[in-house]
PDB file of C-alpha atoms in Angstrom:
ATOM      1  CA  UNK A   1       0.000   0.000   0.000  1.00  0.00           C
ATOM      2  CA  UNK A   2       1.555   2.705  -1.209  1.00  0.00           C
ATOM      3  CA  UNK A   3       1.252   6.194   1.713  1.00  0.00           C
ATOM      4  CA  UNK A   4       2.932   9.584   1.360  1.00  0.00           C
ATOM      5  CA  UNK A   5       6.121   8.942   3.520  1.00  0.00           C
ATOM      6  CA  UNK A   6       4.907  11.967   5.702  1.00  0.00           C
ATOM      7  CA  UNK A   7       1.480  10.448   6.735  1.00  0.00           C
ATOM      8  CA  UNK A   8       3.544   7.121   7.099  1.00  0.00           C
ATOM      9  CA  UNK A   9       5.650   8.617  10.228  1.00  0.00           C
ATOM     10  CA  UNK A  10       2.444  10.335  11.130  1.00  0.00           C
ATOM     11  CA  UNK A  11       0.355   7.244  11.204  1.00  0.00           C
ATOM     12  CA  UNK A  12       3.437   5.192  13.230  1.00  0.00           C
ATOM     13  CA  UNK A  13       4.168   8.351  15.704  1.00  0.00           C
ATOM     14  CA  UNK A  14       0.559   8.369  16.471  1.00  0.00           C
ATOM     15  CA  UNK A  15       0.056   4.787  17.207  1.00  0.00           C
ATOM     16  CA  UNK A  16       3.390   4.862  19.667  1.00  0.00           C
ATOM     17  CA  UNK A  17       1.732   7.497  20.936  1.00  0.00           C
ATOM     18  CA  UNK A  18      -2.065   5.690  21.919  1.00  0.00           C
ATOM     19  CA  UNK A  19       0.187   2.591  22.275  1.00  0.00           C
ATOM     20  CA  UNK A  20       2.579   3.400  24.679  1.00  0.00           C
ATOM     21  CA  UNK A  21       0.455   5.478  27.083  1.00  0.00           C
ATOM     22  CA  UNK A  22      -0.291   2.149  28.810  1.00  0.00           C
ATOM     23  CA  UNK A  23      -1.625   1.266  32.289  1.00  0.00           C
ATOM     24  CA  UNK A  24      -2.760  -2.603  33.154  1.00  0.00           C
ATOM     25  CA  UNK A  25      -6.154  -0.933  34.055  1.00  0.00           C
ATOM     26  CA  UNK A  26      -6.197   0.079  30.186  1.00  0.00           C
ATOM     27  CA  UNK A  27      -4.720  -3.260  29.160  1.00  0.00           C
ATOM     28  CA  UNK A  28      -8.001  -4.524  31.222  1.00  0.00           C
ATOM     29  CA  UNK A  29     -10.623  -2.214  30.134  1.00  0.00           C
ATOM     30  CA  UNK A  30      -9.505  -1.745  25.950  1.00  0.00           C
ATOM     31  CA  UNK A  31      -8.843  -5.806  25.774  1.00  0.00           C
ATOM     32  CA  UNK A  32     -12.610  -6.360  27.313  1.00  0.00           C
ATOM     33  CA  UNK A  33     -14.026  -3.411  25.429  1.00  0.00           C
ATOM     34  CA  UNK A  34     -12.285  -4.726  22.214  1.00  0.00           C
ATOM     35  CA  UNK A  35     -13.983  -8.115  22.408  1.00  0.00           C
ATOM     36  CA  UNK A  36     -17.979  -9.247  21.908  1.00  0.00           C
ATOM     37  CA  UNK A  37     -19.186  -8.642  25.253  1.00  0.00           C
ATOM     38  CA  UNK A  38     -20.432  -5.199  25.154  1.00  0.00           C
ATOM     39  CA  UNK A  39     -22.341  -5.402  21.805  1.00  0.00           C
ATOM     40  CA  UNK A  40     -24.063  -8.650  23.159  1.00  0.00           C
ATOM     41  CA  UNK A  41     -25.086  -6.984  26.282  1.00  0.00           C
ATOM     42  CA  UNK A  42     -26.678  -4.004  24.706  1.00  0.00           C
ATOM     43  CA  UNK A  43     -27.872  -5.704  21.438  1.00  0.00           C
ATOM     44  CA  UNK A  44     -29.793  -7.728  23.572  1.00  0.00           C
ATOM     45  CA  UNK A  45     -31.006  -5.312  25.359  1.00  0.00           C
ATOM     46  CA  UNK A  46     -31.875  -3.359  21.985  1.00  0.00           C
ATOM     47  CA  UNK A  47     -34.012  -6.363  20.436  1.00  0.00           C
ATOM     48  CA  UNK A  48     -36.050  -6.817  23.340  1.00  0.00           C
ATOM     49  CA  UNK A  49     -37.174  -3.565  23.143  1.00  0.00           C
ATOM     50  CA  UNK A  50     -37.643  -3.033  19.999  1.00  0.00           C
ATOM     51  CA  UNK A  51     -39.487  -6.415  19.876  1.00  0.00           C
ATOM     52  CA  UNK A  52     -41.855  -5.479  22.528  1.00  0.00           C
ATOM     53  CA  UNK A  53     -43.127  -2.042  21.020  1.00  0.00           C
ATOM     54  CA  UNK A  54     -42.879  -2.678  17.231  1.00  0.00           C
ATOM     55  CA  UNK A  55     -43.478  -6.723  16.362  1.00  0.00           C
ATOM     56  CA  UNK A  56     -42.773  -7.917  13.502  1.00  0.00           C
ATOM     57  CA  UNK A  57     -41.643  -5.003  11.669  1.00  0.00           C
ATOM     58  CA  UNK A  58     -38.367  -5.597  13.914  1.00  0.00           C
ATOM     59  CA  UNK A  59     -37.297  -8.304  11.717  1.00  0.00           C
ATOM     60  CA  UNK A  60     -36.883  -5.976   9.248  1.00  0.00           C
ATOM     61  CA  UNK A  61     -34.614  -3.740  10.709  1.00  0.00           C
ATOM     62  CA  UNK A  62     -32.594  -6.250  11.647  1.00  0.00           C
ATOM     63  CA  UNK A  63     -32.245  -8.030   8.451  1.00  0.00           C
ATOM     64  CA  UNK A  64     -31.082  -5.024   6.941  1.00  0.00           C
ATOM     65  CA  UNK A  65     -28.667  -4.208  10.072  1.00  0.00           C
ATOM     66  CA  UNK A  66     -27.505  -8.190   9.522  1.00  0.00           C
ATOM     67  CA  UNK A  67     -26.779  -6.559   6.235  1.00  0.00           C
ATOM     68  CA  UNK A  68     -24.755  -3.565   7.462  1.00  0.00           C
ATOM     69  CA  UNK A  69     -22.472  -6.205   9.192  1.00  0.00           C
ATOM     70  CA  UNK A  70     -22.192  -8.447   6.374  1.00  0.00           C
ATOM     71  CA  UNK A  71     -21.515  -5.527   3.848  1.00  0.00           C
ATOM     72  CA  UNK A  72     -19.295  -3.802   5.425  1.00  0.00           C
ATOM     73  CA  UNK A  73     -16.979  -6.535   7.356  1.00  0.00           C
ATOM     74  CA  UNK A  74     -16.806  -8.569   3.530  1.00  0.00           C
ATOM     75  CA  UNK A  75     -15.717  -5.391   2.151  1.00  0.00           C
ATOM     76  CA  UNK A  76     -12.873  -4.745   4.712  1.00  0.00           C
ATOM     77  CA  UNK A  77     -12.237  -8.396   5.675  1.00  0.00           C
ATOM     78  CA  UNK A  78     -12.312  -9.987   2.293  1.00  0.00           C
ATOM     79  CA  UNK A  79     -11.862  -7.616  -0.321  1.00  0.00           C
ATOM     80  CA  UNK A  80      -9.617  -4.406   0.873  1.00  0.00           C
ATOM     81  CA  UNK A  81      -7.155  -6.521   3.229  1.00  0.00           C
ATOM     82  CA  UNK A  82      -6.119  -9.070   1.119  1.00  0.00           C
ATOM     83  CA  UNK A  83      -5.845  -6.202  -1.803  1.00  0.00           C
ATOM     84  CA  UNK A  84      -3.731  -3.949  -0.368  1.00  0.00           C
ATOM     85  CA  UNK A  85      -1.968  -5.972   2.164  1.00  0.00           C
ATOM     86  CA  UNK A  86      -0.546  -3.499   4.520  1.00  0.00           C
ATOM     87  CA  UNK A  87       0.755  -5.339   7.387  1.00  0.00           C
ATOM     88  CA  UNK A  88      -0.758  -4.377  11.056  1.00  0.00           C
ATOM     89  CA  UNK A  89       1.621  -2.564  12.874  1.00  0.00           C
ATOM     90  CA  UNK A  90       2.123  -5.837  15.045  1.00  0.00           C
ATOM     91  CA  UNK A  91       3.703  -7.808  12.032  1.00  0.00           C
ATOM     92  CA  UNK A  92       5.140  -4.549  10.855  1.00  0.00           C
ATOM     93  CA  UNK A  93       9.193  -5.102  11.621  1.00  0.00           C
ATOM     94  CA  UNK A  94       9.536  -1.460  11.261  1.00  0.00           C
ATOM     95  CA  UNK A  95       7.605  -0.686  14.345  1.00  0.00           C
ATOM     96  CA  UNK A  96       6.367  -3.854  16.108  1.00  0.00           C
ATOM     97  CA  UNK A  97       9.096  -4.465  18.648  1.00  0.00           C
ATOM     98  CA  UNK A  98       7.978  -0.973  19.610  1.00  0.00           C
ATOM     99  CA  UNK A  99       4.775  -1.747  20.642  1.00  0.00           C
ATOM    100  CA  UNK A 100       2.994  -2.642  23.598  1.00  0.00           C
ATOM    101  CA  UNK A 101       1.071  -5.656  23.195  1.00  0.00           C
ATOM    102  CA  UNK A 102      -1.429  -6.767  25.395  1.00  0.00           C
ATOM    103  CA  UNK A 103      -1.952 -10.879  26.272  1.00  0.00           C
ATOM    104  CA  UNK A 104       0.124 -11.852  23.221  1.00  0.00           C
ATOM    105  CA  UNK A 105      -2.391 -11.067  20.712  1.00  0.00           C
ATOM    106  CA  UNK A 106      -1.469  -9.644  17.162  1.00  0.00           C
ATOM    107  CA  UNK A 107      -4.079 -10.604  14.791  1.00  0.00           C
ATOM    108  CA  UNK A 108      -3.820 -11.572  11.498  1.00  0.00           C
ATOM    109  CA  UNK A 109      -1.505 -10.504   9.145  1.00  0.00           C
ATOM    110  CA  UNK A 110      -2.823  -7.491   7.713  1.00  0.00           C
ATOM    111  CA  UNK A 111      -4.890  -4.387   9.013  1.00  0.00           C
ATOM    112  CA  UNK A 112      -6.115  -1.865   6.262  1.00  0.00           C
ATOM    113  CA  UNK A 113      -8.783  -1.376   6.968  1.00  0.00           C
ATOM    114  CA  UNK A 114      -9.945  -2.234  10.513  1.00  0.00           C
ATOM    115  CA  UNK A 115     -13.172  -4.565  10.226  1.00  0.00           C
ATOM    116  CA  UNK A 116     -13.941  -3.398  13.712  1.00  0.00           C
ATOM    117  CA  UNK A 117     -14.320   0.458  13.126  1.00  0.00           C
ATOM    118  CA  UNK A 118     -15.953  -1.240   9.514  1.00  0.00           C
ATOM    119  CA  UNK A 119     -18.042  -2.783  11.831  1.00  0.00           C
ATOM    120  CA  UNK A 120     -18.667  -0.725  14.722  1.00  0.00           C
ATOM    121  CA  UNK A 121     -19.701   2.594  12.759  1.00  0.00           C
ATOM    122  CA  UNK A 122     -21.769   0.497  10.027  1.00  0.00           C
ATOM    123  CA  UNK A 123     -23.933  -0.604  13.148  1.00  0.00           C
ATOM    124  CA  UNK A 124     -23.776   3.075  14.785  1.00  0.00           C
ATOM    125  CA  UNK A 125     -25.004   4.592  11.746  1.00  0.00           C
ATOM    126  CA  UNK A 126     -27.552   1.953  10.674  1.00  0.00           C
ATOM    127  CA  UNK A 127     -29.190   2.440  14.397  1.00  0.00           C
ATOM    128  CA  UNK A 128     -29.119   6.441  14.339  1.00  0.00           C
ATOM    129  CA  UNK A 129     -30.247   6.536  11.020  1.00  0.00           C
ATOM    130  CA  UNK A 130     -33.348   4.222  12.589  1.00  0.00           C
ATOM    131  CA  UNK A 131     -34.042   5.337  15.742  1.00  0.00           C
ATOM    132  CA  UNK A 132     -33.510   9.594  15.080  1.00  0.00           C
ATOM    133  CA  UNK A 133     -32.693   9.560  18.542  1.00  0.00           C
ATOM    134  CA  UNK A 134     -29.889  12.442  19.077  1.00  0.00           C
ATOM    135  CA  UNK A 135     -28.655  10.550  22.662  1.00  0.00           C
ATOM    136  CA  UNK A 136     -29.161   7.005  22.111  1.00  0.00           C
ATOM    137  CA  UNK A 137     -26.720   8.066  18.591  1.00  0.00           C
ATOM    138  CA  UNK A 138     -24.410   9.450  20.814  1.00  0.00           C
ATOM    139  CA  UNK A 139     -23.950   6.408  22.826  1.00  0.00           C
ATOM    140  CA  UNK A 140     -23.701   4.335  19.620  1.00  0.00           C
ATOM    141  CA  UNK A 141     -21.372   6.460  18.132  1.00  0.00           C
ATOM    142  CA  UNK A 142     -19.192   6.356  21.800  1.00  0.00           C
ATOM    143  CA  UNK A 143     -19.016   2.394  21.800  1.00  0.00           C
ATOM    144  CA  UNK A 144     -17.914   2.753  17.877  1.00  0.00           C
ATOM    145  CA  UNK A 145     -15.099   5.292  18.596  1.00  0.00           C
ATOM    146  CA  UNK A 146     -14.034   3.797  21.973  1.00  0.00           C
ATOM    147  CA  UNK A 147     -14.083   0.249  20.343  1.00  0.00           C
ATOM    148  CA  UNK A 148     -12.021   1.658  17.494  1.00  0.00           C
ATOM    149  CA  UNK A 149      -9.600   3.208  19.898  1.00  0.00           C
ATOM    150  CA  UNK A 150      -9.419   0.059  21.449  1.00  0.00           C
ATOM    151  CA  UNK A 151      -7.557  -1.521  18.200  1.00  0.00           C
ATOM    152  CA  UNK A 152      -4.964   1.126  17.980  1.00  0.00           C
ATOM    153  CA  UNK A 153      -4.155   1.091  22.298  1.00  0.00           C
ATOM    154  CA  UNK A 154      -3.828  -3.192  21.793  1.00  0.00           C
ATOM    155  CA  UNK A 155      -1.239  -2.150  18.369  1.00  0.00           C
ATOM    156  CA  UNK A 156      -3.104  -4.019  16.232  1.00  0.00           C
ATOM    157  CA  UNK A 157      -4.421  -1.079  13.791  1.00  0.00           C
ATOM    158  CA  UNK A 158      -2.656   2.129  12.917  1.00  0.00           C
ATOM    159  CA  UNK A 159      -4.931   4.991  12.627  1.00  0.00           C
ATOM    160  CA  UNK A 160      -5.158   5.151   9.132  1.00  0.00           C
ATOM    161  CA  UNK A 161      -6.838   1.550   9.006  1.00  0.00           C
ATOM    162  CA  UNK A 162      -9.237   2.956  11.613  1.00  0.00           C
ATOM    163  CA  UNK A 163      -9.782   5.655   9.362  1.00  0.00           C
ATOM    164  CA  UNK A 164     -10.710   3.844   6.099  1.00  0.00           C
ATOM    165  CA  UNK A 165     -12.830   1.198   8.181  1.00  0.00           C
ATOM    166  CA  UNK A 166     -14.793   4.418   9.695  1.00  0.00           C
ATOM    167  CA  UNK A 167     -15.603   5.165   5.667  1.00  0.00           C
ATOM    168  CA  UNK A 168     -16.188   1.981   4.726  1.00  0.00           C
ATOM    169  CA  UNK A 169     -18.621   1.558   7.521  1.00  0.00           C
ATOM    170  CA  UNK A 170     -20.463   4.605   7.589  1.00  0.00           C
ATOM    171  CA  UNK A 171     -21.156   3.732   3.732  1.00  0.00           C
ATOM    172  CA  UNK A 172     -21.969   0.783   4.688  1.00  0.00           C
ATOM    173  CA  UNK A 173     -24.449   1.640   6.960  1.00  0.00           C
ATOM    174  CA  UNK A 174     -26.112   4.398   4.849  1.00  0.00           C
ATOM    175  CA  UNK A 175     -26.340   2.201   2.277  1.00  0.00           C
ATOM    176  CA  UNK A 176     -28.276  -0.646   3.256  1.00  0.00           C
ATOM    177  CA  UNK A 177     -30.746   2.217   5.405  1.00  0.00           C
ATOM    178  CA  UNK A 178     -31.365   3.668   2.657  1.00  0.00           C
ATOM    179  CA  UNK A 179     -32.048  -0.160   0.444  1.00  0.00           C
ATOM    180  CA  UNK A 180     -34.423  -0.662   3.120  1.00  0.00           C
ATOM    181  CA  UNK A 181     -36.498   2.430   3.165  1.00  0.00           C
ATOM    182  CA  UNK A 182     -36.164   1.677  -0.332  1.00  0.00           C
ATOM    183  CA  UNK A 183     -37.737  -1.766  -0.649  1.00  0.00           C
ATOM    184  CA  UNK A 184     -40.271  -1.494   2.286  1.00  0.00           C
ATOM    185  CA  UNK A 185     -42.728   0.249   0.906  1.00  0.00           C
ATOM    186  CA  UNK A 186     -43.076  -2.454  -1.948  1.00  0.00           C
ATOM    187  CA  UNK A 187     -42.264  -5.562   0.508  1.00  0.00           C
ATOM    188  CA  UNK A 188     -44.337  -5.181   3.462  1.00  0.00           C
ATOM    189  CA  UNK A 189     -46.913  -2.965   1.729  1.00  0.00           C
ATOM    190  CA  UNK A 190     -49.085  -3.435   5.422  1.00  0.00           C
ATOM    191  CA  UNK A 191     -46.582  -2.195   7.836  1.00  0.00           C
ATOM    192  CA  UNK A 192     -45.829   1.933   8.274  1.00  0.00           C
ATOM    193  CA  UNK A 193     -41.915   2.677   8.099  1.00  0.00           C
ATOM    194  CA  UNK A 194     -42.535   6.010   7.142  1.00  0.00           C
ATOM    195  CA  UNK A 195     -42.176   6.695  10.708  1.00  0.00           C
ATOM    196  CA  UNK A 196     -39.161   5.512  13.381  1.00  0.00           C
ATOM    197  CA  UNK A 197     -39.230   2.232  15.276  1.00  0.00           C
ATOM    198  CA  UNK A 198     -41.685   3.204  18.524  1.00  0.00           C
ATOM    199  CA  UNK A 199     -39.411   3.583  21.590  1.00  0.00           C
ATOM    200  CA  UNK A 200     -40.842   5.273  24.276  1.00  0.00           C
ATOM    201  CA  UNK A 201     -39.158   7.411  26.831  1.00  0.00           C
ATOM    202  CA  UNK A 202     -38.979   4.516  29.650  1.00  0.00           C
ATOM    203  CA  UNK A 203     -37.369   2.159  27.517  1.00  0.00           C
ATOM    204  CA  UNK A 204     -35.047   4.555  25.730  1.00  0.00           C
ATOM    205  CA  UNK A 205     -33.997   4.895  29.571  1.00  0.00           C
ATOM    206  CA  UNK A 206     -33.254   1.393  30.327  1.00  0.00           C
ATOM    207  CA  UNK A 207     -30.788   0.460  27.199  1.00  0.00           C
ATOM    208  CA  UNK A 208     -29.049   4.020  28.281  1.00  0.00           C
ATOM    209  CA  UNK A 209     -28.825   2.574  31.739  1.00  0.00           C
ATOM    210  CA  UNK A 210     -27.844  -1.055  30.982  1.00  0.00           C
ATOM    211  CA  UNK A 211     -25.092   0.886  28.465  1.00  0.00           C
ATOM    212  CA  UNK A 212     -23.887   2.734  31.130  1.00  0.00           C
ATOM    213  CA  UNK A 213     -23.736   0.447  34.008  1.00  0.00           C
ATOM    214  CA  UNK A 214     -22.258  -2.260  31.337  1.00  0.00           C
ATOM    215  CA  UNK A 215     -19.328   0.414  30.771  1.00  0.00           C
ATOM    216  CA  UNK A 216     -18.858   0.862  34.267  1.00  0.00           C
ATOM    217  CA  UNK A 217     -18.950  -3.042  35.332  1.00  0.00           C
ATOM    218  CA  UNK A 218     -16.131  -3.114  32.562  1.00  0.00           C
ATOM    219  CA  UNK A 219     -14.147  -0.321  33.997  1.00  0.00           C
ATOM    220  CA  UNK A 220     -14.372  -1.500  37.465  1.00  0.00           C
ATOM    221  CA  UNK A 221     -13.563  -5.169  36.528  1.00  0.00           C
ATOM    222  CA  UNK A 222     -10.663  -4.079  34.503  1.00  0.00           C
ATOM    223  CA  UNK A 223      -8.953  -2.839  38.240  1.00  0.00           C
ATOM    224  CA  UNK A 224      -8.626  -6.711  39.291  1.00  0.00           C
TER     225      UNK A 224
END
């Protein structure tokens, strides 16, 4: 992959720089916050509630954010990485006996672009585009960023992977919105889309509190 050799030494000095401002209580809380818990916890949490005030029409938004996922990790996974082939900074030898790495872990071999910001900001963007819901965006757009910082702090992404996996996703998730307001109105000709899934004030409040108290059960677990 071929960089300007400026924004090459930019990209590596700002790595070192997330990388090496390291604690174990980071090692802890980016390693957990890096893995599948969180999402589980509050995708869960989502569903249910979106099952329980809109029905059937949930299926639909979740084929579509199935989609988002699918799109936009294929794109980065198994189209962009294998294409251009730059090597993540932990199997860079330029800069990988540098880094801090955290339980031995270096991923695969190469990195551009990160599937988890793909990923993470496909989903974020899907669900604010769906819910026009300026805090409950917020949040998802926190867990996308935070995850995303995550790679960089573990040395496994530089930030210009995060970077092109933040485009890739946010297409990704625009996209596939937009295919499904698209083909509702000629699919499920009974059901009203025209409108954002139902989700009243109460319930908008307890996925913002199980997101929050999940964060902080991470943060304290990540002292011991």
């Amino acid at each position: 992959m071929y960089l300007p050799e400026p924004l090459v030494e930019w990209d590596k000095h700002l790595l070192l720089f997330i990388n090496q401002h390291n604690s174990s209580w980071l090692d802890s809380f980016y390693w957990t916050l890096s893995g599948s818990l969180f999402p589980i916890v509050f995708g869960v949490v989502l569903l249910f509630l979106l099952v329980k005030d809109n029905g059937v029409k949930t299926v639909w938004y979740l084929i579509f954010l199935g989609l988002t996922i699918l799109l936009a990790d294929n794109i980065s996974s198994a189209i962009i990485k294998p294409v251009v082939a730059r090597l993540r900074p932990s199997h860079d030898p330029s800069i990988m006996n540098l880094l801090h790495i955290v339980h031995d872990y270096r991923g695969g071999m190469y990195g551009f672009v990160s599937s988890h910001a793909a990923n993470t900001f496909g989903v974020a963007l899907f669900l604010s585009l769906l819910l026009r819901n300026h805090l409950l965006s917020f949040s998802f757009f926190i867990w996308a960023a935070l995850t995303s910082y995550s790679r960089m702090y573990l040395g496994v992404h530089y930030p210009v992977d995060i970077i092109g996996g933040m485009v890739v996703g946010l297409l990704s998730g625009a996209c596939c919105f937009l295919l499904m307001e698209m083909l509702a109105p000629k699919i499920l000709k009974s059901q009203n889309l025209d409108t954002p899934p139902y989700l009243p004030v109460r319930e908008r409040s307890y996925f913002l509190i199980v997101y929050g108290v999940t964060f902080l059960i991470i943060a304290i677990k990540s002292f011991f």
